Coordinates of C-alpha atoms in Angstrom, one line a residue:
M21 CA 20.7 -10.6 29.5
P22 CA 17.9 -13.0 26.9
T23 CA 18.4 -16.5 27.0
A24 CA 19.3 -17.5 22.9
Q25 CA 15.8 -19.9 23.2
E26 CA 14.5 -16.5 24.2
D27 CA 16.1 -15.0 21.7
R28 CA 14.7 -16.6 18.9
T29 CA 11.0 -16.9 20.0
S30 CA 11.5 -12.6 20.1
R31 CA 12.9 -13.0 16.4
R32 CA 10.4 -15.4 15.1
L33 CA 7.2 -13.2 17.0
A34 CA 9.1 -9.7 15.1
W35 CA 9.2 -11.1 11.6
C36 CA 5.4 -12.8 12.0
V37 CA 4.1 -9.3 13.2
A38 CA 5.7 -7.4 10.4
H39 CA 3.7 -9.6 7.8
L40 CA 1.1 -9.4 9.5
L41 CA 0.9 -6.0 10.1
R42 CA 1.0 -5.3 6.5
H43 CA -2.9 -6.0 6.3
A44 CA -3.7 -4.4 9.6
P45 CA -4.9 -0.8 10.2
D46 CA -3.3 1.9 10.7
H47 CA -4.8 2.7 14.5
V48 CA -4.0 -1.1 15.1
V49 CA -0.7 -1.4 14.1
L50 CA 0.3 0.9 16.6
D51 CA -1.6 -0.5 19.2
V52 CA 0.5 -4.6 18.2
I53 CA 4.1 -2.5 18.3
H54 CA 3.1 -1.1 21.9
R55 CA 2.6 -3.9 22.9
L56 CA 6.0 -5.9 22.4
D57 CA 8.6 -6.0 24.2
G58 CA 11.6 -4.7 24.0
P59 CA 13.9 -7.2 22.2
T60 CA 11.2 -7.9 19.9
R61 CA 10.7 -4.3 18.7
K62 CA 14.5 -4.0 18.1
Y63 CA 14.4 -6.9 16.2
L64 CA 11.3 -5.8 14.1
C65 CA 13.1 -2.3 13.4
R66 CA 16.0 -3.4 12.7
D67 CA 15.7 -6.6 10.8
A68 CA 12.4 -7.4 9.4
W69 CA 10.0 -6.6 5.9
L70 CA 8.7 -3.3 7.8
S71 CA 5.8 -2.0 5.2
A72 CA 5.2 1.7 4.1
P73 CA 2.8 2.1 6.2
T74 CA 4.8 0.3 9.4
V75 CA 7.7 2.4 8.9
T76 CA 6.1 5.6 8.8
L77 CA 3.8 5.1 11.7
L78 CA 7.4 4.2 14.2
L79 CA 9.3 6.9 12.5
R80 CA 6.4 9.5 13.6
H81 CA 4.8 7.9 16.7
G82 CA 8.5 5.5 18.1
S83 CA 11.1 6.3 20.2
D84 CA 14.8 7.9 19.3
T85 CA 16.1 4.4 19.9
D86 CA 13.2 3.0 17.0
R87 CA 14.3 5.7 14.4
G88 CA 18.2 4.3 14.9
Y89 CA 17.0 0.8 14.7
I90 CA 15.0 2.0 11.2
A91 CA 18.1 3.4 9.8
R92 CA 20.2 0.2 10.1
N93 CA 18.3 -2.1 8.9
P94 CA 19.4 -2.8 5.5
R95 CA 15.6 -4.1 4.0
V96 CA 14.2 -0.6 4.7
V97 CA 15.2 0.6 1.6
G98 CA 13.9 3.6 -0.3
R99 CA 11.7 4.3 3.4
P100 CA 11.8 7.3 4.6
L101 CA 14.6 7.6 6.6
P102 CA 16.0 10.9 7.5
G103 CA 17.2 13.1 4.5
L104 CA 16.0 9.5 2.3
P105 CA 14.7 10.7 -0.5
G106 CA 15.0 13.9 -0.3
P107 CA 16.3 16.9 -2.6
A108 CA 19.7 16.1 -1.4
R109 CA 20.2 15.2 -5.3
Y110 CA 19.1 18.2 -6.6
A111 CA 21.5 20.3 -4.0
A112 CA 24.6 19.5 -6.2
R113 CA 22.6 21.0 -9.2
P114 CA 24.0 24.5 -10.6
G115 CA 21.4 27.1 -10.0
P116 CA 18.2 28.5 -11.2
A117 CA 19.1 30.4 -14.9
P118 CA 18.4 33.6 -14.8
G119 CA 15.2 33.2 -17.2
L120 CA 13.8 32.0 -14.3
L121 CA 13.8 34.2 -11.4
A122 CA 13.3 37.2 -14.5
P123 CA 10.1 37.9 -14.0
A124 CA 10.1 38.1 -9.8
G125 CA 12.7 41.3 -10.0
P126 CA 16.0 40.9 -7.5
G127 CA 15.4 40.5 -3.9
P128 CA 14.0 37.4 -2.0
L129 CA 11.0 35.9 -3.4
G130 CA 7.7 37.3 -1.6
Q131 CA 5.0 34.4 -1.5
E132 CA 2.8 35.6 -4.5
A133 CA 5.8 35.4 -6.8
L134 CA 7.1 32.2 -5.6
L135 CA 3.8 30.5 -6.1
A136 CA 3.2 32.2 -9.5
L137 CA 7.1 30.6 -10.5
L138 CA 5.5 27.3 -8.7
R139 CA 2.3 27.0 -11.0
R140 CA 4.2 28.4 -14.7
H141 CA 7.1 25.5 -14.0
G142 CA 5.7 22.9 -11.6
R143 CA 4.9 20.1 -14.3
R144 CA 7.9 18.5 -13.1
P145 CA 9.5 18.8 -9.7
R146 CA 12.9 19.7 -10.7
A147 CA 12.6 23.4 -11.4
P148 CA 10.4 23.7 -8.5
L149 CA 12.4 22.0 -6.4
T150 CA 15.3 24.8 -7.5
L151 CA 13.5 27.3 -6.7
L152 CA 12.4 26.2 -3.3
R153 CA 16.0 26.6 -2.7
V154 CA 16.3 30.2 -3.3
P155 CA 16.2 32.6 -1.0
H156 CA 12.4 33.5 -0.1
D157 CA 9.8 34.6 2.5
R158 CA 8.3 31.8 4.9
L159 CA 5.2 29.9 3.1
D160 CA 2.3 30.9 5.3
P161 CA 0.5 26.7 5.5
A162 CA -3.4 28.6 5.5
A163 CA -2.4 31.1 2.9
L164 CA -1.0 28.1 0.6
L165 CA -4.4 26.2 1.0
R166 CA -6.6 28.5 0.3
E167 CA -4.6 29.5 -3.5
H168 CA -4.1 25.6 -3.6
A169 CA -8.0 25.0 -2.8
R170 CA -8.9 27.7 -5.1
D171 CA -6.9 26.5 -7.9
P172 CA -4.5 23.2 -7.3
L173 CA -1.3 24.0 -7.7
P174 CA 0.6 21.5 -10.7
P175 CA 1.8 18.1 -9.3
G176 CA 5.4 19.1 -10.1
A177 CA 4.8 21.9 -7.9
V178 CA 2.7 19.9 -5.6
E179 CA 6.0 17.2 -4.9
A180 CA 8.2 19.9 -4.7
L181 CA 7.0 20.7 -1.4
L182 CA 6.6 17.7 0.0
L183 CA 10.0 17.0 -0.3
A184 CA 11.8 20.2 0.4
G185 CA 8.7 22.8 1.8
G186 CA 8.9 21.9 5.1
L187 CA 5.5 22.0 5.4
P188 CA 3.3 20.9 9.0
L189 CA 2.0 17.3 7.5
E190 CA -1.9 18.7 7.5
T191 CA -1.0 21.0 5.1
C192 CA 1.2 17.6 3.2
L193 CA -2.5 16.2 2.9
A194 CA -4.5 18.9 2.6
L195 CA -2.4 19.5 -0.6
L196 CA -3.5 15.9 -2.1
D197 CA -7.0 17.2 -2.4
T198 CA -7.5 18.8 -5.9
R199 CA -11.5 18.7 -6.1
A200 CA -11.2 22.5 -7.2
C201 CA -9.9 21.4 -11.1
P202 CA -11.9 19.0 -12.5
A203 CA -9.2 18.0 -14.9
Y204 CA -6.7 17.5 -12.3
E205 CA -5.4 14.6 -14.4
A206 CA -4.5 16.9 -17.5
R207 CA -1.7 19.4 -15.3
G208 CA 0.9 15.9 -15.7
A209 CA 2.0 13.2 -13.7
W210 CA -1.2 13.4 -11.1
H211 CA 0.4 10.1 -9.1
R212 CA 3.4 11.4 -8.0
P213 CA 2.0 13.7 -5.2
P214 CA 0.6 10.5 -3.7
V215 CA 3.0 8.0 -4.5
R216 CA 6.0 10.6 -2.8
A217 CA 4.1 11.8 0.0
V218 CA 4.0 7.4 1.1
R219 CA 7.0 6.9 -0.1
M220 CA 8.7 10.3 2.4
G221 CA 6.8 8.3 5.4
L222 CA 4.2 11.5 5.1
A223 CA 1.0 9.8 4.7
T224 CA 0.0 6.0 4.8
F225 CA -1.9 4.3 2.9
E226 CA -5.3 4.8 4.6
E227 CA -4.6 8.4 4.9
L228 CA -3.9 8.5 1.6
V229 CA -7.5 7.0 0.9
S230 CA -9.0 9.6 3.5
H231 CA -7.6 12.6 2.0
L232 CA -6.8 12.3 -1.8
A233 CA -9.8 14.6 -3.3
P234 CA -11.4 13.8 -6.1
A235 CA -12.4 10.1 -5.6
H236 CA -11.6 8.1 -8.2
L237 CA -8.1 9.2 -8.3
A238 CA -7.6 7.2 -5.0
L239 CA -9.7 4.5 -7.0
R240 CA -7.4 5.0 -9.5
L241 CA -4.3 4.4 -8.0
A242 CA -4.7 0.7 -7.1
D243 CA -4.3 0.1 -10.5
H244 CA -2.3 3.2 -12.2
P245 CA -0.8 2.6 -15.8
A246 CA 2.7 1.3 -15.6
T247 CA 5.3 4.4 -16.0
T248 CA 9.2 4.7 -15.9
G249 CA 9.3 7.3 -13.3
L250 CA 8.1 7.3 -9.8
R251 CA 6.0 4.8 -9.5
W252 CA 4.1 2.3 -7.0
S253 CA 6.3 -1.2 -6.3
L254 CA 4.9 -4.2 -5.6
P255 CA 4.4 -4.5 -2.3
E256 CA 3.0 -0.2 -1.9
Q257 CA 0.5 -1.4 -5.3
A258 CA -0.5 -4.4 -2.7
G259 CA -1.4 -1.6 0.7
M260 CA -3.0 0.2 -1.6
R261 CA -5.6 -1.9 -3.0
T262 CA -6.1 -3.6 1.1
A263 CA -6.4 -0.2 1.7
L264 CA -8.8 1.1 -0.6
T265 CA -10.4 -2.7 0.1
R266 CA -11.0 -1.4 4.1
A267 CA -12.3 2.1 2.7
L268 CA -15.1 0.2 0.4
A269 CA -16.1 -2.7 3.1
P270 CA -19.1 -0.3 4.2
L271 CA -20.3 -1.4 0.5
G272 CA -20.7 -5.2 1.7
G273 CA -21.6 -7.1 -1.2
S274 CA -24.4 -5.5 -3.0
P275 CA -24.3 -5.4 -6.1
R276 CA -26.5 -2.6 -6.3
H277 CA -24.0 -0.3 -4.3
W278 CA -21.4 -1.3 -5.9
E279 CA -23.6 0.5 -9.5
A280 CA -23.4 3.1 -7.5
L281 CA -20.6 3.8 -7.0
E282 CA -19.1 3.0 -10.2
H283 CA -21.6 5.2 -11.7
H284 CA -21.4 8.8 -9.0
A285 CA -17.5 7.8 -8.7
P286 CA -16.2 9.6 -12.0
G287 CA -18.2 12.8 -10.9
F288 CA -18.0 12.6 -7.0
R289 CA -15.8 15.8 -6.0
G290 CA -15.0 15.1 -2.1
P291 CA -12.7 12.3 -1.0
L292 CA -13.9 7.7 -1.4
P293 CA -14.7 7.2 2.2
E294 CA -17.5 10.9 1.7
L295 CA -19.0 8.9 -1.6
V296 CA -18.9 5.2 0.4
A297 CA -20.9 6.4 3.8
A298 CA -23.0 8.5 1.4
I299 CA -23.5 5.5 -0.9
A300 CA -24.2 3.1 2.5
A301 CA -26.1 5.5 3.9
G302 CA -29.0 5.4 1.0
D303 CA -28.2 9.2 0.2
P304 CA -30.9 10.2 -2.7
A305 CA -28.6 11.8 -4.0
L306 CA -25.9 9.1 -4.7
A307 CA -27.6 5.8 -3.6
A308 CA -29.8 5.4 -6.6
G309 CA -28.2 3.0 -9.4
P310 CA -28.2 4.3 -13.1
A311 CA -31.3 3.8 -14.1
A312 CA -32.7 0.9 -16.2
G313 CA -31.1 0.1 -19.1
E314 CA -28.7 2.7 -18.9
P315 CA -25.4 1.6 -19.6
V316 CA -22.4 2.9 -17.4
R317 CA -19.8 3.9 -19.2
S318 CA -16.7 4.2 -16.3
P319 CA -13.4 4.2 -16.5
L320 CA -13.2 2.8 -13.1
G321 CA -15.0 -1.0 -13.6
P322 CA -11.3 -2.5 -14.3
V323 CA -10.3 -1.0 -11.1
L324 CA -13.7 -1.4 -9.1
R325 CA -13.6 -6.1 -10.4
L326 CA -10.2 -6.0 -8.2
L327 CA -11.5 -4.2 -5.1
G328 CA -14.8 -5.3 -5.4
P329 CA -16.4 -9.1 -4.1
R330 CA -15.5 -12.0 -5.3
A331 CA -17.9 -14.4 -5.4
A332 CA -17.2 -18.3 -5.0
Q333 CA -15.0 -18.9 -8.5
D334 CA -14.6 -21.5 -10.2
P335 CA -11.2 -23.5 -11.1
P336 CA -8.6 -21.7 -13.2
E337 CA -8.9 -23.1 -17.2
P338 CA -6.2 -25.1 -17.9
R339 CA -3.2 -24.0 -19.9
G340 CA -1.8 -26.7 -22.4
E341 CA -2.8 -30.4 -23.4
W342 CA -4.4 -32.0 -20.7
E343 CA -6.9 -35.3 -20.4
P344 CA -10.1 -35.1 -19.9
G345 CA -10.3 -34.8 -15.8
Q346 CA -6.5 -34.8 -15.4
F347 CA -6.7 -30.7 -15.0
T348 CA -9.0 -31.8 -12.2
A349 CA -6.8 -34.0 -10.4
E350 CA -4.2 -32.9 -10.7
R351 CA -5.3 -29.2 -9.2
A352 CA -7.0 -31.4 -6.2
L353 CA -3.7 -32.4 -6.2
A354 CA -1.7 -29.2 -6.1
L355 CA -4.2 -28.3 -3.5
V356 CA -3.8 -30.8 -0.9
S357 CA 0.2 -30.4 -1.5
L358 CA 0.1 -26.9 0.4
A359 CA -1.2 -28.6 3.7
V360 CA 2.4 -31.3 3.3
P361 CA 5.2 -28.7 3.4
M362 CA 8.3 -30.3 1.3
D363 CA 11.9 -31.3 2.9
S364 CA 13.2 -28.0 2.3
V365 CA 12.3 -24.1 1.6
R366 CA 14.2 -24.7 -1.9
E367 CA 12.1 -27.4 -2.9
D368 CA 8.8 -26.3 -1.8
I369 CA 9.7 -23.3 -4.0
R370 CA 10.6 -25.3 -6.7
W371 CA 6.9 -27.3 -6.5
I372 CA 4.5 -24.4 -5.6
R373 CA 6.1 -21.7 -8.8
D374 CA 5.5 -25.1 -11.2
C375 CA 1.9 -25.6 -10.0
L376 CA 1.5 -21.8 -10.7
A377 CA 3.1 -21.7 -13.8
R378 CA 0.7 -24.7 -14.8
G379 CA -1.9 -22.8 -13.7
L380 CA -3.0 -25.4 -11.5
L381 CA -2.6 -22.8 -8.3
T382 CA -3.2 -18.8 -7.6
G383 CA -2.4 -16.7 -5.3
E384 CA -5.9 -17.3 -3.1
D385 CA -5.4 -21.2 -3.0
V386 CA -1.8 -20.1 -1.3
I387 CA -3.5 -18.0 1.4
R388 CA -6.4 -20.4 1.4
H389 CA -4.4 -23.8 2.1
K390 CA -0.8 -23.7 2.9
V391 CA 0.3 -24.2 6.2
P392 CA 1.7 -23.4 8.5
A393 CA -0.3 -19.5 8.1
C394 CA 3.2 -17.6 8.9
W395 CA 4.6 -19.1 5.2
A396 CA 1.5 -18.3 3.8
L397 CA 1.7 -14.7 4.3
D398 CA 5.2 -14.2 3.8
E399 CA 5.6 -15.2 -0.5
D400 CA 9.4 -15.3 -0.2
H401 CA 8.2 -18.7 1.6
W402 CA 6.5 -19.9 -1.2
L403 CA 7.3 -17.7 -4.3
G404 CA 11.0 -17.4 -4.1
D405 CA 13.3 -13.8 -4.0
A406 CA 14.1 -12.2 -7.0
D407 CA 16.6 -9.5 -6.7
G408 CA 14.7 -8.0 -3.3
P409 CA 11.2 -7.9 -2.5
D410 CA 10.2 -5.4 -4.5
R411 CA 11.0 -6.9 -7.9
H412 CA 9.2 -10.7 -7.9
D413 CA 9.2 -11.9 -11.5
W414 CA 5.2 -12.6 -11.0
P415 CA 3.0 -9.8 -9.2
A416 CA 0.2 -11.7 -10.2
P417 CA 0.5 -13.8 -7.6
V418 CA 1.2 -11.7 -5.0
L419 CA -1.6 -9.6 -5.7
A420 CA -4.6 -11.9 -5.3
A421 CA -2.4 -13.1 -2.4
H422 CA -1.9 -9.7 -0.5
A423 CA -5.9 -9.1 -1.9
E424 CA -7.2 -12.6 -0.7
T425 CA -5.3 -12.0 2.7
A426 CA -7.1 -8.5 3.4
R427 CA -11.2 -10.8 3.1
L428 CA -9.9 -12.6 5.9
T429 CA -8.2 -10.6 8.0
A430 CA -11.6 -8.1 7.4
A431 CA -12.7 -10.8 9.9
L432 CA -10.7 -9.7 12.5
G433 CA -11.8 -6.4 11.9
D434 CA -10.7 -2.9 14.1
D435 CA -10.7 -4.7 17.6
P436 CA -6.7 -4.8 18.6
G437 CA -7.1 -7.7 20.4
A438 CA -8.1 -9.8 17.5
W439 CA -5.2 -8.9 15.7
W440 CA -3.0 -9.4 18.6
R441 CA -4.2 -12.6 19.1
A442 CA -4.0 -13.5 16.0
A443 CA 0.1 -11.9 15.6
R444 CA 1.1 -13.5 19.0
A445 CA 0.0 -17.3 18.0
L446 CA 1.2 -17.4 14.4
P447 CA 4.6 -18.1 14.7
D448 CA 3.7 -21.1 16.6
F449 CA 0.2 -21.9 14.7
T450 CA -0.2 -25.7 13.0
G451 CA -3.3 -24.3 10.8
T452 CA -4.3 -22.4 7.5
V453 CA -4.9 -18.5 7.2
P454 CA -8.7 -18.4 7.1
E455 CA -8.1 -20.5 10.6
L456 CA -6.2 -18.7 12.8
C457 CA -8.2 -15.5 11.4
E458 CA -11.4 -17.6 13.0
A459 CA -10.0 -18.5 15.7
A460 CA -8.0 -15.3 16.3
A461 CA -11.1 -13.6 15.7
A462 CA -13.3 -15.8 18.9
A463 CA -12.8 -14.4 22.5
G464 CA -11.2 -17.1 23.6
S465 CA -7.3 -18.0 23.2
V466 CA -6.4 -19.3 19.4
P467 CA -4.9 -23.1 19.8

């Protein structure tokens, strides 16, 4: 029976691990979770704010006990629980209209007839989900993928197959490859199947980047237009940007590589890792950027500026009426205050939100200067919580903080040992996030 002190230690470690693993590669997440002892793993699954990939990997590779704890976690909202989200809310709807099945004739639907109906009514998922409830022959994954590779199914049909098709994981990931249709975006809400795959727990962000094709669709998911339907929540959008930043890391800081990416990505039909590898390896067909003097006309420019290397930036431009030198002095005071926590979390939040509103601080500043590091990684400790973690009223500082954390944790690389050292040290570490990453990346122990 653990003592009260051991119980508090396990809870703190589980909380810190949950926040740190939001920025780790999938194999590192699995390695770190397997290193946790029983009580810490229980608190991680049952009580912590878990990112979508962490929940997915726990459900896929964890034990029945882990799945039971996740099902009881009140903070896992909208995540891939058994049967949620799924086609259950469509089950109460009446059967398909007679006109929907008239072309197929009586009897169970054959695979060809079912696919033809999915193509005809596949712009939105409601009709395809109804069709999949009609008696039909079992879908052959190999035949389905051949048909999809010849002419990709509409987004609504793909989303319905992810929800209710009962397909293997490999088949579900392969349905995200739409390279055979250059104008796939014109078929409807192209972003819904990738978002649904993550929301259901079928794919992590890393798997999404690896399987989604063409490459420019993966890049556009970093900042796809806000819609009133299925879309990224704020933590999901931050996680997608982190996965894309990790996939683009081989390009380094070379401006020529990034120009080549912007030039070739709109017309490249394969997934993003293939394009990045070809550019980084100096493929003559891809590595050359646009010709001298040739303007680059690409809709990906704003997205790549979000994901590309960031040079040292000047302090943010002041807003409002400022006396000469006053803004610089106020900003210096705000940066120093990050190293001196207030008497209460509420007071700390009030001060930092005021500095953010006045333009004195940015999300990057908080990650780089706030102590302790465990508070900096949890935006609830410096921005507050508005109606749950997915609905922060200030998304810009949160996204900026996640992007800066992704750049800093790149020093830990793919070494699970370095991530584990950072996770073990985080609850009691009194320094900043850059100091933690620098110390954990070294071979020795973290002070």
